[in-house]
XYZ file of C-alpha atoms in Angstrom:
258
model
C -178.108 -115.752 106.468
C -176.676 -112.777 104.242
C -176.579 -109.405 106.433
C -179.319 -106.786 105.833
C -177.944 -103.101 104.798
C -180.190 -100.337 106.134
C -183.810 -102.649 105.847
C -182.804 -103.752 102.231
C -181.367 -107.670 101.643
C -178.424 -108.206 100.560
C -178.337 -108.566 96.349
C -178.001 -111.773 95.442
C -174.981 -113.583 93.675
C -175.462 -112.526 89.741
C -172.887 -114.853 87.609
C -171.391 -113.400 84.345
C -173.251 -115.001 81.124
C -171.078 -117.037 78.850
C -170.551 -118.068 75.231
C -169.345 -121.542 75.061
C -166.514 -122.361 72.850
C -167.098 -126.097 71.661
C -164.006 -126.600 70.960
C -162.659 -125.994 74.896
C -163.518 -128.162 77.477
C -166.749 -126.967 79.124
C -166.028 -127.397 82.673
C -163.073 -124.894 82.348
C -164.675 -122.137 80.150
C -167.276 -122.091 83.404
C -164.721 -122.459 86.056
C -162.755 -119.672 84.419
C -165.912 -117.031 83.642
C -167.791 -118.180 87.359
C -163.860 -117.506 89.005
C -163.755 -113.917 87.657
C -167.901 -113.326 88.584
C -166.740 -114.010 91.932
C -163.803 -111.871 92.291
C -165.456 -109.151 90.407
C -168.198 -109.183 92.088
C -170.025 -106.173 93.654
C -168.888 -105.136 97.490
C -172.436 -105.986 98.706
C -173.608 -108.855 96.975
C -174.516 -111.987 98.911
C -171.766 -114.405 99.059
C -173.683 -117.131 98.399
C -173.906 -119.034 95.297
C -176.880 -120.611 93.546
C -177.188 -123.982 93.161
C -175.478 -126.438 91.224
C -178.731 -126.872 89.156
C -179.425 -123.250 88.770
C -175.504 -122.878 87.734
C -175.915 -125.429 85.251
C -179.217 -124.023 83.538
C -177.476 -120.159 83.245
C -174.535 -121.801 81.462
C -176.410 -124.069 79.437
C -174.077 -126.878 80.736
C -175.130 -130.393 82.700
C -174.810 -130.484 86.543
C -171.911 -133.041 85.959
C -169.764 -130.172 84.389
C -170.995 -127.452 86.756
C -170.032 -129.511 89.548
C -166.565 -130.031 87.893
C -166.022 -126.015 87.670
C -167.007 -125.701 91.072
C -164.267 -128.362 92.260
C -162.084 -126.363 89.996
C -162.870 -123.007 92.325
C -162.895 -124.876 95.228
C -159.280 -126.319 95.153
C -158.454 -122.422 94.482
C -159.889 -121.389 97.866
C -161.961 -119.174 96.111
C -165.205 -121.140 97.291
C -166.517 -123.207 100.336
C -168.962 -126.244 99.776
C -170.871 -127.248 102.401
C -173.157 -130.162 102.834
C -176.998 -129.159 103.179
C -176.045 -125.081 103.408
C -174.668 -124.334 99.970
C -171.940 -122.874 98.303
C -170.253 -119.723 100.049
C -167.453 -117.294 98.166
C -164.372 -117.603 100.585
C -164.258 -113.893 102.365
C -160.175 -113.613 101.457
C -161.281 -114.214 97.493
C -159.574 -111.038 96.180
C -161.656 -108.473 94.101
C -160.097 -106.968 90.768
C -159.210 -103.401 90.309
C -160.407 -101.492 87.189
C -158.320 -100.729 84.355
C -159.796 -96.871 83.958
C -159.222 -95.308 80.906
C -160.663 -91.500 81.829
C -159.219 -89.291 78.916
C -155.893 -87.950 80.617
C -152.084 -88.611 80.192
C -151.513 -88.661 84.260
C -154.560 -91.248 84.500
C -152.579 -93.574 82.187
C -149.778 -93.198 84.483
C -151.128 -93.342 87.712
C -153.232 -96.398 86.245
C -149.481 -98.408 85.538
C -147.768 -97.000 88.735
C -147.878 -98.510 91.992
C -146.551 -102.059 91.630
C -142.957 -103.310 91.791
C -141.277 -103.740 88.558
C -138.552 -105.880 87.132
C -137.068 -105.383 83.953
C -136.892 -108.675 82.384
C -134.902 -107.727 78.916
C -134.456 -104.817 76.506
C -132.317 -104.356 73.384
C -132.807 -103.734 69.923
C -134.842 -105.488 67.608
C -136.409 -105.193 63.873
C -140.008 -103.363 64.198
C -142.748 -106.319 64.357
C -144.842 -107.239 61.486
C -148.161 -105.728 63.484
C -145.811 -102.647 64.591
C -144.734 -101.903 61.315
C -148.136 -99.615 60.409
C -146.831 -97.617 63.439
C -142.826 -96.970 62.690
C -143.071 -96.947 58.504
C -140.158 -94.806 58.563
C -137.867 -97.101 61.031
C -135.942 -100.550 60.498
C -135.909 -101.325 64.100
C -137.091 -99.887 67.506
C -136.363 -100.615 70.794
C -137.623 -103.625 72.724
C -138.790 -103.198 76.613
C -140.297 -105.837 78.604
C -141.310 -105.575 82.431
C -143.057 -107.821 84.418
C -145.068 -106.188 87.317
C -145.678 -107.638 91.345
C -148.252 -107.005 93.824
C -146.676 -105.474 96.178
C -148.027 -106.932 99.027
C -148.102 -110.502 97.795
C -145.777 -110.685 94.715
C -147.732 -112.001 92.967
C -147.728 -110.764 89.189
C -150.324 -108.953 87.624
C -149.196 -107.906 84.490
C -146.584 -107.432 81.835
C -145.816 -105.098 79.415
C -143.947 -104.931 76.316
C -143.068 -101.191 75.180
C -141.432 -100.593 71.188
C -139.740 -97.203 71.703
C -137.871 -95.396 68.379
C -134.223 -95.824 68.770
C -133.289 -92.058 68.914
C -135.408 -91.701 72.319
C -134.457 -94.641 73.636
C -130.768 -93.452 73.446
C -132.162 -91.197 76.112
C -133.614 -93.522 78.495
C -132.266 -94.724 81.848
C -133.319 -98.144 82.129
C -132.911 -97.723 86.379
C -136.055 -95.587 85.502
C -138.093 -98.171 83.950
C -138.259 -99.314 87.186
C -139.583 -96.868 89.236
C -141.803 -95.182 86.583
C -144.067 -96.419 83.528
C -142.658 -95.988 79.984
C -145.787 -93.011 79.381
C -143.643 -90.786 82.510
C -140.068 -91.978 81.134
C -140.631 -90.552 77.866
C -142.561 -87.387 78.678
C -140.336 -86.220 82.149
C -136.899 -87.956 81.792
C -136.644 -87.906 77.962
C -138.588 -84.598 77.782
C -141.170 -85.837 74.825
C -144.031 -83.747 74.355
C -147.041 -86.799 73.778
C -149.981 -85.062 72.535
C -152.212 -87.736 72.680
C -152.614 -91.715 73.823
C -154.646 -94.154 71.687
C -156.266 -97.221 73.702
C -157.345 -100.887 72.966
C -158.510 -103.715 75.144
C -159.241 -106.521 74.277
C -160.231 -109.632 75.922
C -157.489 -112.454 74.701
C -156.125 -116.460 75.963
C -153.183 -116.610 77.659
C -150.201 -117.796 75.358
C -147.442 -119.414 76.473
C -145.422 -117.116 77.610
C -148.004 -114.974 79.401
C -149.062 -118.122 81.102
C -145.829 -118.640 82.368
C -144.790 -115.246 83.144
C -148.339 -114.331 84.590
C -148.336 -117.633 86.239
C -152.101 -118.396 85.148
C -153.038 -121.722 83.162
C -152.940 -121.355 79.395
C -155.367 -120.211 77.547
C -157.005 -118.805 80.574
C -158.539 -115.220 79.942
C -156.345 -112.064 80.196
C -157.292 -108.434 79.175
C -154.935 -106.895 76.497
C -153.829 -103.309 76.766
C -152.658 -101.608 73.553
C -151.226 -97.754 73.955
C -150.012 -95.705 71.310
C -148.446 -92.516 72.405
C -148.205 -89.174 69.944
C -145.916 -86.717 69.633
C -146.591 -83.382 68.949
C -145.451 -84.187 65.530
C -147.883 -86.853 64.937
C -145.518 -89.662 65.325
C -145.619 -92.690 67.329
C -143.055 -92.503 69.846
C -143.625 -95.965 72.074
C -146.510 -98.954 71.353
C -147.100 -100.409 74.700
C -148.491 -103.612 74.676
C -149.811 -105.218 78.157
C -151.260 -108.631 79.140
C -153.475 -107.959 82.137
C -154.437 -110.942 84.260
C -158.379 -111.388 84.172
C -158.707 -112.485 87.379
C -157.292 -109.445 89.129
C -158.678 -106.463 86.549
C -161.588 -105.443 85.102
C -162.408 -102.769 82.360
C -163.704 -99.495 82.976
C -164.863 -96.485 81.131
C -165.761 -92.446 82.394
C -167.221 -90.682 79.800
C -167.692 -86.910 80.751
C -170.599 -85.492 79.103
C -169.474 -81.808 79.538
């Protein structure tokens, strides 16, 4: 039985609603959408799940397919099944932490510290056909890409690609890249004054090389971060492109209405 707080039951187990795809199997679009209702799930909800037939009916899907997800989440540890008593979320199933975007160069940074870092290339590299809107006055940029780690588990959680103009990037210790995000590089070690960060997130499938560098099954669902820092000047100084694992983020918003 789920535990009372202060004389009120415990909320019950709310799943995420879905759009099917037709042209992905079923079974995983459910397993995949159900795994990240369960991980991002409120702190007091019940950790029971409905039933396979009340699953079924909220995605639209047969019980044959819901019971196919559920397999899915059950060889992940992320569920229990048991025999006459239901289907219980797995108390060690992680929850996700928010990607906060609250309006403030330091929130940005704190938001990308905290997680070990390895540089896995950088060099120089002609600016990218989607980039080029962003550098119309450059023929190349520079080309960053880290991969971050939990730090408890090492597990990744993200990686980022960053396209910095060439005459900063002269400027940049790569030894820093490590300890700090590209948004703190630029604005304390290089000394750029960024007046301003644009945002985009957007919810994406894993390609092939996130899937492998991520280590989550392809096409699965990531969040995508784009940032595109200012200058004082107006110019773009760095285009930071992340892949976010869905599993272990979610997307968050504060606006102040002062």
């Amino acid at each position: 039985m789920d535990q009372v707080n202060e004389g009120r039951p415990t909320p019950a187990f709310a799943p995420d609603s879905l759009v099917l795809n037709r042209k992905l199997p079923l079974w995983y679009q459910v397993s995949q959408s159900l795994r990240a209702s369960v991980l991002g799930r409120p702190r007091d909800a019940s950790s029971r799940l409905p039933t396979e037939e009340k699953l079924a009916v909220h995605y639209g899907v047969s019980v044959l397919t819901m019971r196919q997800a559920l397999k899915e989440l059950e060889s992940e540890g992320l569920i229990s099944r048991h025999r006459r008593r239901g289907t219980f979320i797995e108390p060690r199933a992680r929850r996700v932490s928010p990607v906060r975007l609250l309006g403030s160069i330091d929130a940005i940074v704190a938001q990308q510290s905290g997680e070990r870092t390895t540089v896995l290339d950088h060099g120089s590299a002609p600016v990218p056909g989607e980039l080029a809107e962003f550098f119309p006055d450059c023929a190349e940029v520079m080309s960053y890409r880290r991969l971050r780690c939990d730090e408890a588990t090492g597990e990744p959680t993200n990686w980022a690609e960053n396209a910095v103009r060439r005459e900063l990037a002269d400027r940049i210790d790569v030894a820093d890249l490590v300890r700090w995000p590209m948004t703190k590089v630029l604005r304390d070690g290089v000394g750029v004054r960024i007046s301003r960060i644009t945002d985009t997130v957007e919810a994406r499938l894993a390609d092939p090389v996130t899937a492998e560098l991520l280590q989550v099954p392809l096409l699965s669902p990531i969040l995508h971060y784009t940032g595109v820092a200012y200058d004082d000047d107006g110019r773009v100084v760095d285009v930071a492109r992340i892949r976010y694992r869905g599993d272990r983020f979610s997307f968050s918003v504060t606006v102040d209405a002062h």
